[in-house]
mmCIF file of C-alpha atoms in Angstrom:
data_model
loop_
_atom_site.group_PDB
_atom_site.id
_atom_site.type_symbol
_atom_site.label_atom_id
_atom_site.label_comp_id
_atom_site.label_asym_id
_atom_site.label_seq_id
_atom_site.Cartn_x
_atom_site.Cartn_y
_atom_site.Cartn_z
ATOM 1 C CA ASP A 1 73.150 -35.161 4.257
ATOM 2 C CA ALA A 2 73.511 -34.588 0.542
ATOM 3 C CA LYS A 3 71.942 -37.214 -1.684
ATOM 4 C CA THR A 4 74.696 -36.822 -4.493
ATOM 5 C CA THR A 5 78.447 -37.535 -4.833
ATOM 6 C CA GLN A 6 80.798 -35.911 -7.404
ATOM 7 C CA PRO A 7 84.587 -36.070 -7.975
ATOM 8 C CA PRO A 8 86.251 -33.149 -6.168
ATOM 9 C CA SER A 9 88.041 -31.660 -9.202
ATOM 10 C CA MET A 10 88.459 -31.888 -12.962
ATOM 11 C CA ASP A 11 90.304 -30.080 -15.557
ATOM 12 C CA CYS A 12 89.251 -29.380 -19.049
ATOM 13 C CA ALA A 13 90.982 -27.763 -22.012
ATOM 14 C CA GLU A 14 89.568 -24.732 -23.407
ATOM 15 C CA GLY A 15 87.286 -25.450 -26.438
ATOM 16 C CA ARG A 16 86.674 -29.090 -25.190
ATOM 17 C CA ALA A 17 83.443 -30.621 -23.956
ATOM 18 C CA ALA A 18 83.465 -30.684 -20.108
ATOM 19 C CA ASN A 19 81.759 -33.735 -18.852
ATOM 20 C CA LEU A 20 80.796 -33.602 -15.187
ATOM 21 C CA PRO A 21 79.462 -36.714 -13.539
ATOM 22 C CA CYS A 22 77.196 -37.064 -10.436
ATOM 23 C CA ASN A 23 75.952 -40.143 -8.511
ATOM 24 C CA HIS A 24 72.706 -40.000 -7.001
ATOM 25 C CA SER A 25 71.747 -43.685 -6.254
ATOM 26 C CA THR A 26 69.137 -43.057 -3.708
ATOM 27 C CA ILE A 27 67.096 -40.758 -5.827
ATOM 28 C CA SER A 28 63.249 -41.398 -5.679
ATOM 29 C CA GLY A 29 61.076 -41.777 -8.705
ATOM 30 C CA ASN A 30 59.618 -38.198 -8.729
ATOM 31 C CA GLU A 31 62.789 -36.263 -7.676
ATOM 32 C CA TYR A 32 64.523 -33.913 -10.188
ATOM 33 C CA VAL A 33 68.305 -33.666 -10.381
ATOM 34 C CA TYR A 34 69.480 -29.791 -10.410
ATOM 35 C CA TRP A 35 72.841 -28.402 -11.482
ATOM 36 C CA TYR A 36 74.289 -25.049 -10.239
ATOM 37 C CA ARG A 37 77.727 -23.481 -10.527
ATOM 38 C CA GLN A 38 79.440 -21.102 -8.259
ATOM 39 C CA ILE A 39 81.983 -18.613 -9.432
ATOM 40 C CA HIS A 40 84.266 -17.397 -6.704
ATOM 41 C CA SER A 41 82.483 -15.019 -4.327
ATOM 42 C CA GLN A 42 79.034 -15.173 -6.148
ATOM 43 C CA GLY A 43 75.876 -16.954 -5.439
ATOM 44 C CA PRO A 44 75.174 -20.251 -7.248
ATOM 45 C CA GLN A 45 73.910 -19.956 -10.843
ATOM 46 C CA TYR A 46 71.206 -22.144 -12.033
ATOM 47 C CA ILE A 47 72.289 -24.163 -14.905
ATOM 48 C CA ILE A 48 69.834 -26.894 -15.716
ATOM 49 C CA HIS A 49 67.522 -29.651 -14.267
ATOM 50 C CA GLY A 50 65.804 -32.692 -15.398
ATOM 51 C CA LEU A 51 63.694 -35.708 -14.238
ATOM 52 C CA LYS A 52 64.471 -38.738 -16.638
ATOM 53 C CA ASN A 53 64.765 -37.393 -20.050
ATOM 54 C CA ASN A 54 67.916 -35.611 -21.375
ATOM 55 C CA GLU A 55 67.638 -31.894 -21.183
ATOM 56 C CA THR A 56 69.326 -29.221 -23.232
ATOM 57 C CA ASN A 57 69.583 -25.401 -22.885
ATOM 58 C CA GLU A 58 71.741 -22.526 -24.144
ATOM 59 C CA MET A 59 74.192 -23.245 -21.274
ATOM 60 C CA ALA A 60 74.591 -27.136 -21.131
ATOM 61 C CA SER A 61 73.131 -30.679 -21.738
ATOM 62 C CA LEU A 62 72.059 -33.078 -18.858
ATOM 63 C CA ILE A 63 72.224 -36.720 -19.547
ATOM 64 C CA ILE A 64 70.364 -38.927 -16.937
ATOM 65 C CA THR A 65 70.857 -42.619 -17.041
ATOM 66 C CA GLU A 66 68.038 -44.939 -17.544
ATOM 67 C CA ASP A 67 67.956 -45.985 -13.926
ATOM 68 C CA ARG A 68 68.283 -42.397 -12.808
ATOM 69 C CA LYS A 69 71.100 -43.259 -10.309
ATOM 70 C CA SER A 70 73.663 -40.858 -12.068
ATOM 71 C CA SER A 71 73.976 -37.938 -14.548
ATOM 72 C CA THR A 72 76.349 -36.184 -16.622
ATOM 73 C CA LEU A 73 76.367 -32.452 -17.071
ATOM 74 C CA ILE A 74 77.963 -31.521 -20.379
ATOM 75 C CA LEU A 75 79.414 -28.253 -21.279
ATOM 76 C CA PRO A 76 79.904 -28.434 -25.157
ATOM 77 C CA HIS A 77 82.653 -26.056 -25.427
ATOM 78 C CA ALA A 78 84.151 -24.966 -22.349
ATOM 79 C CA THR A 79 85.675 -21.473 -21.839
ATOM 80 C CA LEU A 80 87.817 -19.891 -19.362
ATOM 81 C CA ARG A 81 84.827 -18.393 -17.774
ATOM 82 C CA ASP A 82 83.190 -21.784 -17.148
ATOM 83 C CA THR A 83 85.917 -22.281 -14.503
ATOM 84 C CA ALA A 84 83.763 -22.679 -11.231
ATOM 85 C CA VAL A 85 82.362 -25.133 -8.555
ATOM 86 C CA TYR A 86 79.587 -27.301 -10.099
ATOM 87 C CA TYR A 87 77.104 -28.671 -7.686
ATOM 88 C CA CYS A 88 74.542 -31.511 -8.582
ATOM 89 C CA ILE A 89 71.569 -31.612 -6.148
ATOM 90 C CA VAL A 90 68.663 -33.618 -5.480
ATOM 91 C CA ARG A 91 66.242 -31.594 -3.485
ATOM 92 C CA VAL A 92 64.799 -33.165 0.074
ATOM 93 C CA ALA A 93 61.236 -32.955 0.771
ATOM 94 C CA THR A 94 60.413 -31.456 4.142
ATOM 95 C CA SER A 95 57.639 -29.944 5.845
ATOM 96 C CA GLY A 96 55.595 -29.163 2.766
ATOM 97 C CA THR A 97 58.364 -27.826 0.790
ATOM 98 C CA TYR A 98 61.695 -28.826 -0.850
ATOM 99 C CA LYS A 99 65.282 -27.935 0.223
ATOM 100 C CA TYR A 100 68.578 -28.195 -1.234
ATOM 101 C CA ILE A 101 71.425 -29.861 0.471
ATOM 102 C CA PHE A 102 74.624 -29.092 -1.182
ATOM 103 C CA GLY A 103 77.302 -31.729 -1.378
ATOM 104 C CA THR A 104 80.965 -30.805 -2.006
ATOM 105 C CA GLY A 105 80.760 -30.058 -5.894
ATOM 106 C CA THR A 106 83.350 -30.545 -8.539
ATOM 107 C CA ARG A 107 85.836 -27.764 -8.944
ATOM 108 C CA LEU A 108 86.259 -27.398 -12.609
ATOM 109 C CA LYS A 109 89.248 -25.674 -14.072
ATOM 110 C CA VAL A 110 89.361 -24.764 -17.775
ATOM 111 C CA LEU A 111 92.898 -24.539 -19.062
ATOM 112 C CA ALA A 112 93.887 -22.265 -21.711
ATOM 113 C CA GLY B 1 63.336 -13.520 -14.927
ATOM 114 C CA ALA B 2 63.402 -15.005 -11.359
ATOM 115 C CA VAL B 3 66.008 -12.526 -9.970
ATOM 116 C CA VAL B 4 66.859 -12.597 -6.273
ATOM 117 C CA SER B 5 68.582 -9.502 -4.815
ATOM 118 C CA GLN B 6 70.507 -9.421 -1.529
ATOM 119 C CA HIS B 7 71.635 -6.573 0.264
ATOM 120 C CA PRO B 8 74.286 -5.425 1.520
ATOM 121 C CA SER B 9 76.789 -7.177 -0.407
ATOM 122 C CA ARG B 10 79.513 -6.644 2.226
ATOM 123 C CA VAL B 11 79.487 -5.735 5.812
ATOM 124 C CA ILE B 12 82.365 -5.109 8.170
ATOM 125 C CA CYS B 13 81.445 -4.304 11.647
ATOM 126 C CA LYS B 14 82.726 -4.772 15.339
ATOM 127 C CA SER B 15 82.217 -7.530 17.619
ATOM 128 C CA GLY B 16 78.733 -7.323 19.449
ATOM 129 C CA THR B 17 76.961 -5.610 16.800
ATOM 130 C CA SER B 18 73.780 -7.001 15.187
ATOM 131 C CA VAL B 19 73.741 -7.102 11.254
ATOM 132 C CA LYS B 20 70.646 -7.339 9.189
ATOM 133 C CA ILE B 21 70.830 -8.978 5.510
ATOM 134 C CA GLU B 22 67.864 -8.488 3.340
ATOM 135 C CA CYS B 23 66.758 -10.949 0.446
ATOM 136 C CA ARG B 24 64.274 -9.702 -1.860
ATOM 137 C CA SER B 25 62.707 -11.553 -4.850
ATOM 138 C CA LEU B 26 62.268 -8.798 -7.592
ATOM 139 C CA ASP B 27 59.931 -10.306 -10.175
ATOM 140 C CA PHE B 28 58.031 -13.000 -8.427
ATOM 141 C CA GLN B 29 56.584 -14.004 -5.214
ATOM 142 C CA ALA B 30 58.118 -16.484 -2.741
ATOM 143 C CA THR B 31 56.279 -18.084 0.000
ATOM 144 C CA THR B 32 59.420 -19.793 0.957
ATOM 145 C CA MET B 33 63.015 -18.411 0.980
ATOM 146 C CA PHE B 34 66.267 -20.219 2.183
ATOM 147 C CA TRP B 35 69.241 -18.938 4.067
ATOM 148 C CA TYR B 36 72.765 -20.596 3.599
ATOM 149 C CA ARG B 37 76.237 -19.914 5.084
ATOM 150 C CA GLN B 38 79.415 -20.661 3.347
ATOM 151 C CA PHE B 39 82.821 -20.614 4.953
ATOM 152 C CA PRO B 40 85.940 -20.430 2.739
ATOM 153 C CA LYS B 41 86.532 -23.268 0.436
ATOM 154 C CA GLN B 42 83.572 -25.056 1.698
ATOM 155 C CA SER B 43 80.185 -25.814 0.377
ATOM 156 C CA LEU B 44 77.004 -24.046 1.056
ATOM 157 C CA MET B 45 75.328 -25.118 4.162
ATOM 158 C CA LEU B 46 71.553 -24.639 4.646
ATOM 159 C CA MET B 47 70.819 -22.555 8.036
ATOM 160 C CA ALA B 48 67.006 -22.121 7.780
ATOM 161 C CA THR B 49 63.850 -22.160 5.714
ATOM 162 C CA SER B 50 62.034 -18.850 5.763
ATOM 163 C CA ASN B 51 58.303 -19.133 5.463
ATOM 164 C CA GLU B 52 56.099 -16.183 4.720
ATOM 165 C CA GLY B 53 53.785 -15.353 7.589
ATOM 166 C CA SER B 54 55.189 -17.828 9.983
ATOM 167 C CA LYS B 55 58.134 -18.976 11.809
ATOM 168 C CA ALA B 56 61.310 -20.145 10.207
ATOM 169 C CA THR B 57 62.436 -23.703 10.257
ATOM 170 C CA TYR B 58 65.817 -23.891 11.375
ATOM 171 C CA GLU B 59 68.435 -26.773 10.410
ATOM 172 C CA GLN B 60 70.075 -28.852 13.141
ATOM 173 C CA GLY B 61 72.815 -26.968 15.197
ATOM 174 C CA VAL B 62 71.667 -23.502 14.076
ATOM 175 C CA GLU B 63 70.735 -21.137 16.914
ATOM 176 C CA LYS B 64 67.466 -19.559 16.148
ATOM 177 C CA ASP B 65 67.976 -16.723 18.778
ATOM 178 C CA LYS B 66 71.367 -16.021 17.194
ATOM 179 C CA PHE B 67 70.172 -15.981 13.625
ATOM 180 C CA LEU B 68 66.685 -14.161 13.643
ATOM 181 C CA ILE B 69 64.624 -14.592 10.389
ATOM 182 C CA ASN B 70 61.676 -12.580 9.393
ATOM 183 C CA HIS B 71 59.601 -13.232 6.211
ATOM 184 C CA ALA B 72 57.006 -10.406 6.459
ATOM 185 C CA SER B 73 55.859 -10.387 2.781
ATOM 186 C CA LEU B 74 55.941 -12.322 -0.175
ATOM 187 C CA THR B 75 59.040 -10.705 -1.727
ATOM 188 C CA LEU B 76 61.159 -9.962 1.400
ATOM 189 C CA SER B 77 62.944 -12.255 3.909
ATOM 190 C CA THR B 78 65.398 -10.951 6.515
ATOM 191 C CA LEU B 79 68.298 -12.558 8.357
ATOM 192 C CA THR B 80 69.633 -10.769 11.518
ATOM 193 C CA VAL B 81 72.774 -11.938 13.056
ATOM 194 C CA THR B 82 72.494 -10.747 16.634
ATOM 195 C CA SER B 83 75.561 -9.946 18.751
ATOM 196 C CA ALA B 84 77.947 -10.969 15.914
ATOM 197 C CA HIS B 85 81.296 -12.558 16.859
ATOM 198 C CA PRO B 86 84.436 -12.995 14.903
ATOM 199 C CA GLU B 87 83.220 -16.798 14.336
ATOM 200 C CA ASP B 88 80.046 -15.506 12.522
ATOM 201 C CA SER B 89 82.206 -14.025 9.794
ATOM 202 C CA SER B 90 81.142 -15.881 6.721
ATOM 203 C CA PHE B 91 79.505 -15.638 3.342
ATOM 204 C CA TYR B 92 75.640 -15.601 3.677
ATOM 205 C CA ILE B 93 73.590 -16.412 0.663
ATOM 206 C CA CYS B 94 69.693 -16.393 0.326
ATOM 207 C CA SER B 95 67.517 -18.178 -2.330
ATOM 208 C CA ALA B 96 64.040 -18.317 -3.315
ATOM 209 C CA ARG B 97 61.732 -20.188 -5.717
ATOM 210 C CA PRO B 98 58.898 -18.835 -7.810
ATOM 211 C CA ARG B 99 55.415 -20.174 -6.679
ATOM 212 C CA ALA B 100 55.246 -22.377 -9.638
ATOM 213 C CA ALA B 101 57.497 -25.494 -9.518
ATOM 214 C CA GLY B 102 60.941 -24.991 -10.548
ATOM 215 C CA PRO B 103 64.540 -24.368 -9.514
ATOM 216 C CA GLN B 104 65.725 -22.162 -6.664
ATOM 217 C CA HIS B 105 67.454 -18.890 -7.670
ATOM 218 C CA PHE B 106 70.142 -17.478 -5.634
ATOM 219 C CA GLY B 107 71.172 -13.875 -4.384
ATOM 220 C CA ASP B 108 74.643 -12.886 -4.842
ATOM 221 C CA GLY B 109 75.436 -13.250 -1.149
ATOM 222 C CA THR B 110 76.624 -11.071 1.692
ATOM 223 C CA ARG B 111 80.263 -11.205 2.986
ATOM 224 C CA LEU B 112 80.107 -10.515 6.676
ATOM 225 C CA SER B 113 83.400 -9.719 8.446
ATOM 226 C CA ILE B 114 83.303 -9.173 12.208
ATOM 227 C CA LEU B 115 86.315 -7.610 13.704
#
């Protein structure tokens, strides 16, 4: 089972910040939070990941709460091309490696 | 960097045909690759973990004789859907992670349609 829960859908006005929440209340101390997005009929695209500190790159910012039970992905100035399904993932350790179990994700629609 | 290439991007074939899908890591070596399946309007479902030089590890409910996985080199894993039927029609996606710790990178997927 996925270790994360996300709202099924969100709308955001073009040019505004899109804040996508994720709950991961069972996360362990050394597990990272990963964010991906999937645009229709393509493979998921990596966005950002973090452990406990806030992270920022050219695509987005990731805010992780102090207790690490939830996080928020921030797209600072959403564009129409950011319309996609966004997945928050905490990987699961198994047989010497780690695997991703995808939840249902958040379908973000950026409105003109 | 960290590019994963999948081929073919689309396959249409008759029921009973076996179909092979390739997943390549173009600029890094991957001892582990992953295969997912995605039905319309649903999330990705992990099918199996492909291990270089050894047997794949299949998720519960995935038939290993139906979905044959071969990971013969550090840059190539193949998924063969044997004797495909219309219910096997789906979007198949692979991913791989560079040997150093970091995120998985995904291919662009293969849309399989069985008539």
